[in-house]
């Protein structure tokens, strides 16, 4: 330990563990508790040394504000309680606020369509992650939901686009389709068809009419090329 550490500990002991002969006849401890630790105790008892809020700008502001003093929007302050107590109180309020929306939303959600994307062998111990990069987009002009995603393994060169009408009773043409990148970015006719194949790293909607994709060269070599491309939905 450095001399600074020793001085710090000595000052701490001097401040909080002074002998107090006038308290010897009382039950319990004869020194001040450490004022930080009392806030961290997971119990509902009042603090032994509650904070002094005199001169606190926030409390003075609330006290002098007619509208904020009794506002239900402000979380109540418990100067005599620990942080654990306040945390439990806040969690209870939040749970109560979220329960009604959860019930309403939960009862309003229903399955509109079921679409099989792939099948796996039942003998496999762990299910492989074949579904990747799901990105949602809502075209408010045409009232259509879009989902962009890629499938791993045999479909790494494709990006899939799923379209659904916001009115579940209506359908749209080409509800699901795939765009294949492959080797369409070859710069020269001299390059072989397998030399420069691209797969999709990421894909997002740029706007209602355009999809932005990040492609990478699939050849296993240093300095693999990355391409940022924008594709019109049409």
Tab-separated table of C-alpha atoms in Angstrom:
chain	number	residue	atom	x	y	z
A	1	UNK	CA	0.000	0.000	0.000
A	2	UNK	CA	1.145	3.522	-0.688
A	3	UNK	CA	1.289	6.228	1.973
A	4	UNK	CA	-1.702	7.835	0.299
A	5	UNK	CA	-3.742	4.636	0.768
A	6	UNK	CA	-2.788	4.409	4.436
A	7	UNK	CA	-3.710	8.068	4.996
A	8	UNK	CA	-7.068	7.527	3.300
A	9	UNK	CA	-7.906	4.533	5.519
A	10	UNK	CA	-6.746	6.359	8.627
A	11	UNK	CA	-8.918	9.365	7.821
A	12	UNK	CA	-11.884	7.070	7.196
A	13	UNK	CA	-11.440	5.350	10.577
A	14	UNK	CA	-10.977	8.678	12.341
A	15	UNK	CA	-14.169	10.097	10.867
A	16	UNK	CA	-16.494	7.111	11.260
A	17	UNK	CA	-15.193	5.096	14.197
A	18	UNK	CA	-14.516	7.701	16.876
A	19	UNK	CA	-15.107	6.598	20.419
A	20	UNK	CA	-18.235	8.146	21.874
A	21	UNK	CA	-18.277	7.737	25.692
A	22	UNK	CA	-21.654	9.474	25.902
A	23	UNK	CA	-23.156	6.551	23.921
A	24	UNK	CA	-21.679	3.750	26.040
A	25	UNK	CA	-24.869	3.284	28.010
A	26	UNK	CA	-26.878	2.754	24.825
A	27	UNK	CA	-27.362	-0.564	23.132
A	28	UNK	CA	-25.734	-1.144	19.797
A	29	UNK	CA	-22.663	0.348	18.204
A	30	UNK	CA	-20.725	3.314	19.522
A	31	UNK	CA	-19.663	4.782	16.164
A	32	UNK	CA	-21.174	6.235	13.016
A	33	UNK	CA	-22.061	3.780	10.247
A	34	UNK	CA	-20.397	4.177	6.890
A	35	UNK	CA	-22.789	6.443	5.030
A	36	UNK	CA	-22.508	4.850	1.602
A	37	UNK	CA	-22.997	1.240	2.653
A	38	UNK	CA	-26.341	1.960	4.323
A	39	UNK	CA	-27.869	2.813	0.931
A	40	UNK	CA	-26.917	-0.584	-0.477
A	41	UNK	CA	-28.465	-2.793	2.192
A	42	UNK	CA	-31.362	-4.831	0.846
A	43	UNK	CA	-33.774	-4.142	3.675
A	44	UNK	CA	-36.779	-1.927	4.374
A	45	UNK	CA	-35.484	-0.398	7.598
A	46	UNK	CA	-34.919	3.330	7.715
A	47	UNK	CA	-31.407	4.650	7.120
A	48	UNK	CA	-29.311	5.113	10.233
A	49	UNK	CA	-27.842	8.356	8.884
A	50	UNK	CA	-30.336	9.858	6.402
A	51	UNK	CA	-28.931	12.509	4.049
A	52	UNK	CA	-29.209	16.191	4.767
A	53	UNK	CA	-31.272	17.721	1.966
A	54	UNK	CA	-31.049	21.261	3.254
A	55	UNK	CA	-29.891	23.559	0.465
A	56	UNK	CA	-30.494	20.962	-2.267
A	57	UNK	CA	-31.483	22.907	-5.371
A	58	UNK	CA	-33.823	20.219	-6.712
A	59	UNK	CA	-35.794	19.889	-3.467
A	60	UNK	CA	-36.018	23.651	-3.109
A	61	UNK	CA	-37.276	23.878	-6.696
A	62	UNK	CA	-39.995	21.267	-6.058
A	63	UNK	CA	-40.967	22.827	-2.763
A	64	UNK	CA	-41.495	26.223	-4.366
A	65	UNK	CA	-43.324	24.885	-7.439
A	66	UNK	CA	-47.090	24.793	-7.077
A	67	UNK	CA	-47.598	22.507	-10.071
A	68	UNK	CA	-44.768	20.029	-9.465
A	69	UNK	CA	-45.137	19.657	-5.715
A	70	UNK	CA	-48.036	17.175	-5.994
A	71	UNK	CA	-47.437	16.015	-9.570
A	72	UNK	CA	-48.123	12.285	-10.130
A	73	UNK	CA	-45.481	12.328	-12.872
A	74	UNK	CA	-42.648	12.714	-10.384
A	75	UNK	CA	-41.470	9.587	-8.614
A	76	UNK	CA	-41.802	10.097	-4.839
A	77	UNK	CA	-38.650	10.586	-2.828
A	78	UNK	CA	-37.900	8.448	0.229
A	79	UNK	CA	-35.052	10.175	2.111
A	80	UNK	CA	-35.165	7.611	4.915
A	81	UNK	CA	-34.899	4.502	2.697
A	82	UNK	CA	-32.091	2.624	0.919
A	83	UNK	CA	-31.648	2.331	-2.843
A	84	UNK	CA	-32.878	-1.266	-2.737
A	85	UNK	CA	-36.181	-0.098	-1.258
A	86	UNK	CA	-36.551	2.629	-3.897
A	87	UNK	CA	-35.663	0.147	-6.649
A	88	UNK	CA	-38.412	-2.253	-5.555
A	89	UNK	CA	-40.919	0.595	-5.402
A	90	UNK	CA	-40.016	1.744	-8.909
A	91	UNK	CA	-40.154	-1.798	-10.320
A	92	UNK	CA	-43.647	-2.203	-8.879
A	93	UNK	CA	-44.844	1.024	-10.495
A	94	UNK	CA	-43.312	0.109	-13.874
A	95	UNK	CA	-44.831	-3.392	-13.800
A	96	UNK	CA	-48.225	-1.892	-13.056
A	97	UNK	CA	-47.879	0.571	-15.947
A	98	UNK	CA	-46.898	-2.143	-18.427
A	99	UNK	CA	-49.437	-4.776	-17.420
A	100	UNK	CA	-52.486	-3.201	-19.101
A	101	UNK	CA	-50.778	-2.531	-22.474
A	102	UNK	CA	-49.337	-6.054	-22.402
A	103	UNK	CA	-52.797	-7.541	-21.899
A	104	UNK	CA	-54.382	-5.424	-24.638
A	105	UNK	CA	-51.604	-5.972	-27.186
A	106	UNK	CA	-51.360	-9.658	-26.380
A	107	UNK	CA	-55.073	-10.209	-27.034
A	108	UNK	CA	-54.962	-8.263	-30.319
A	109	UNK	CA	-52.072	-10.226	-31.892
A	110	UNK	CA	-52.963	-13.171	-34.091
A	111	UNK	CA	-51.276	-15.215	-36.807
A	112	UNK	CA	-51.962	-13.893	-40.299
A	113	UNK	CA	-49.978	-16.376	-42.361
A	114	UNK	CA	-47.672	-19.357	-41.863
A	115	UNK	CA	-44.841	-19.928	-44.330
A	116	UNK	CA	-42.315	-22.771	-44.210
A	117	UNK	CA	-38.805	-21.482	-44.913
A	118	UNK	CA	-36.701	-24.620	-44.365
A	119	UNK	CA	-36.713	-28.066	-42.791
A	120	UNK	CA	-34.105	-29.645	-40.562
A	121	UNK	CA	-33.456	-33.209	-39.496
A	122	UNK	CA	-35.072	-34.205	-36.215
A	123	UNK	CA	-31.971	-36.159	-35.291
A	124	UNK	CA	-29.851	-33.034	-34.921
A	125	UNK	CA	-29.101	-32.098	-31.320
A	126	UNK	CA	-28.933	-28.352	-31.881
A	127	UNK	CA	-30.943	-26.363	-34.400
A	128	UNK	CA	-28.639	-24.447	-36.760
A	129	UNK	CA	-29.239	-20.749	-37.251
A	130	UNK	CA	-30.333	-20.496	-40.860
A	131	UNK	CA	-32.380	-17.307	-40.602
A	132	UNK	CA	-30.271	-14.137	-40.573
A	133	UNK	CA	-30.462	-10.338	-40.892
A	134	UNK	CA	-34.210	-9.817	-40.415
A	135	UNK	CA	-34.930	-6.154	-41.176
A	136	UNK	CA	-38.445	-4.712	-41.075
A	137	UNK	CA	-39.799	-1.841	-43.142
A	138	UNK	CA	-43.275	-0.342	-43.383
A	139	UNK	CA	-44.254	1.430	-46.592
A	140	UNK	CA	-47.009	3.749	-45.387
A	141	UNK	CA	-47.805	4.932	-48.916
A	142	UNK	CA	-48.775	1.485	-50.210
A	143	UNK	CA	-49.597	0.009	-46.769
A	144	UNK	CA	-47.159	-2.887	-47.164
A	145	UNK	CA	-44.866	-4.505	-44.596
A	146	UNK	CA	-41.483	-5.733	-45.824
A	147	UNK	CA	-39.081	-8.186	-44.199
A	148	UNK	CA	-35.549	-8.555	-45.569
A	149	UNK	CA	-33.590	-11.655	-44.558
A	150	UNK	CA	-30.981	-14.118	-45.759
A	151	UNK	CA	-30.779	-17.880	-45.445
A	152	UNK	CA	-27.450	-19.494	-44.681
A	153	UNK	CA	-25.925	-22.637	-46.128
A	154	UNK	CA	-27.232	-23.103	-49.701
A	155	UNK	CA	-28.629	-19.593	-50.094
A	156	UNK	CA	-25.788	-17.291	-49.035
A	157	UNK	CA	-25.817	-15.568	-52.430
A	158	UNK	CA	-29.464	-14.530	-52.111
A	159	UNK	CA	-31.465	-12.002	-50.170
A	160	UNK	CA	-35.138	-12.751	-49.562
A	161	UNK	CA	-37.905	-10.151	-49.540
A	162	UNK	CA	-41.196	-10.939	-47.828
A	163	UNK	CA	-44.138	-8.617	-48.483
A	164	UNK	CA	-47.430	-8.479	-46.588
A	165	UNK	CA	-50.293	-5.996	-46.755
A	166	UNK	CA	-51.079	-4.199	-43.492
A	167	UNK	CA	-54.686	-5.260	-44.042
A	168	UNK	CA	-54.325	-8.977	-43.337
A	169	UNK	CA	-57.397	-9.763	-45.442
A	170	UNK	CA	-55.621	-8.532	-48.581
A	171	UNK	CA	-52.710	-10.150	-50.399
A	172	UNK	CA	-49.904	-8.769	-52.555
A	173	UNK	CA	-48.301	-10.198	-55.651
A	174	UNK	CA	-44.931	-11.910	-55.194
A	175	UNK	CA	-45.465	-12.247	-51.464
A	176	UNK	CA	-41.942	-13.642	-51.134
A	177	UNK	CA	-39.089	-13.549	-53.614
A	178	UNK	CA	-35.313	-13.903	-53.660
A	179	UNK	CA	-32.663	-11.747	-55.320
A	180	UNK	CA	-29.487	-13.608	-56.263
A	181	UNK	CA	-26.196	-11.709	-56.474
A	182	UNK	CA	-23.814	-14.431	-57.595
A	183	UNK	CA	-21.168	-13.088	-59.977
A	184	UNK	CA	-23.027	-10.243	-61.659
A	185	UNK	CA	-20.343	-7.787	-60.554
A	186	UNK	CA	-17.593	-9.288	-62.727
A	187	UNK	CA	-15.514	-6.473	-64.162
A	188	UNK	CA	-14.182	-8.363	-67.142
A	189	UNK	CA	-15.373	-11.062	-69.508
A	190	UNK	CA	-12.013	-12.724	-68.901
A	191	UNK	CA	-12.946	-13.525	-65.310
A	192	UNK	CA	-14.358	-16.978	-64.790
A	193	UNK	CA	-17.898	-17.362	-63.515
A	194	UNK	CA	-16.681	-18.709	-60.173
A	195	UNK	CA	-13.896	-16.206	-59.559
A	196	UNK	CA	-15.931	-13.343	-58.108
A	197	UNK	CA	-19.074	-14.430	-56.305
A	198	UNK	CA	-20.720	-12.188	-53.743
A	199	UNK	CA	-22.847	-12.885	-50.700
A	200	UNK	CA	-24.891	-10.449	-48.606
A	201	UNK	CA	-23.390	-9.132	-45.358
A	202	UNK	CA	-26.228	-6.776	-44.497
A	203	UNK	CA	-29.352	-5.262	-46.049
A	204	UNK	CA	-31.632	-2.383	-45.080
A	205	UNK	CA	-34.316	-0.354	-46.787
A	206	UNK	CA	-32.976	3.027	-47.893
A	207	UNK	CA	-36.464	4.322	-48.673
A	208	UNK	CA	-39.772	2.922	-49.914
A	209	UNK	CA	-38.311	2.226	-53.350
A	210	UNK	CA	-34.685	1.275	-52.662
A	211	UNK	CA	-32.809	-1.430	-50.763
A	212	UNK	CA	-29.192	-0.896	-49.682
A	213	UNK	CA	-27.020	-4.010	-49.419
A	214	UNK	CA	-23.452	-4.661	-48.306
A	215	UNK	CA	-21.877	-7.482	-50.319
A	216	UNK	CA	-18.641	-9.338	-49.745
A	217	UNK	CA	-16.551	-11.391	-52.105
A	218	UNK	CA	-16.947	-15.047	-51.179
A	219	UNK	CA	-13.486	-16.202	-52.245
A	220	UNK	CA	-11.370	-17.130	-49.226
A	221	UNK	CA	-8.448	-14.767	-49.620
A	222	UNK	CA	-6.921	-11.654	-48.103
A	223	UNK	CA	-8.387	-8.311	-49.098
A	224	UNK	CA	-11.819	-9.643	-49.968
A	225	UNK	CA	-13.789	-6.980	-51.754
A	226	UNK	CA	-16.741	-5.204	-50.159
A	227	UNK	CA	-19.432	-3.580	-52.259
A	228	UNK	CA	-22.147	-1.133	-51.214
A	229	UNK	CA	-25.016	-1.402	-53.695
A	230	UNK	CA	-28.452	0.164	-53.902
A	231	UNK	CA	-31.131	-1.910	-55.592
A	232	UNK	CA	-34.488	-0.546	-56.766
A	233	UNK	CA	-37.417	-2.703	-55.635
A	234	UNK	CA	-38.845	-2.537	-59.147
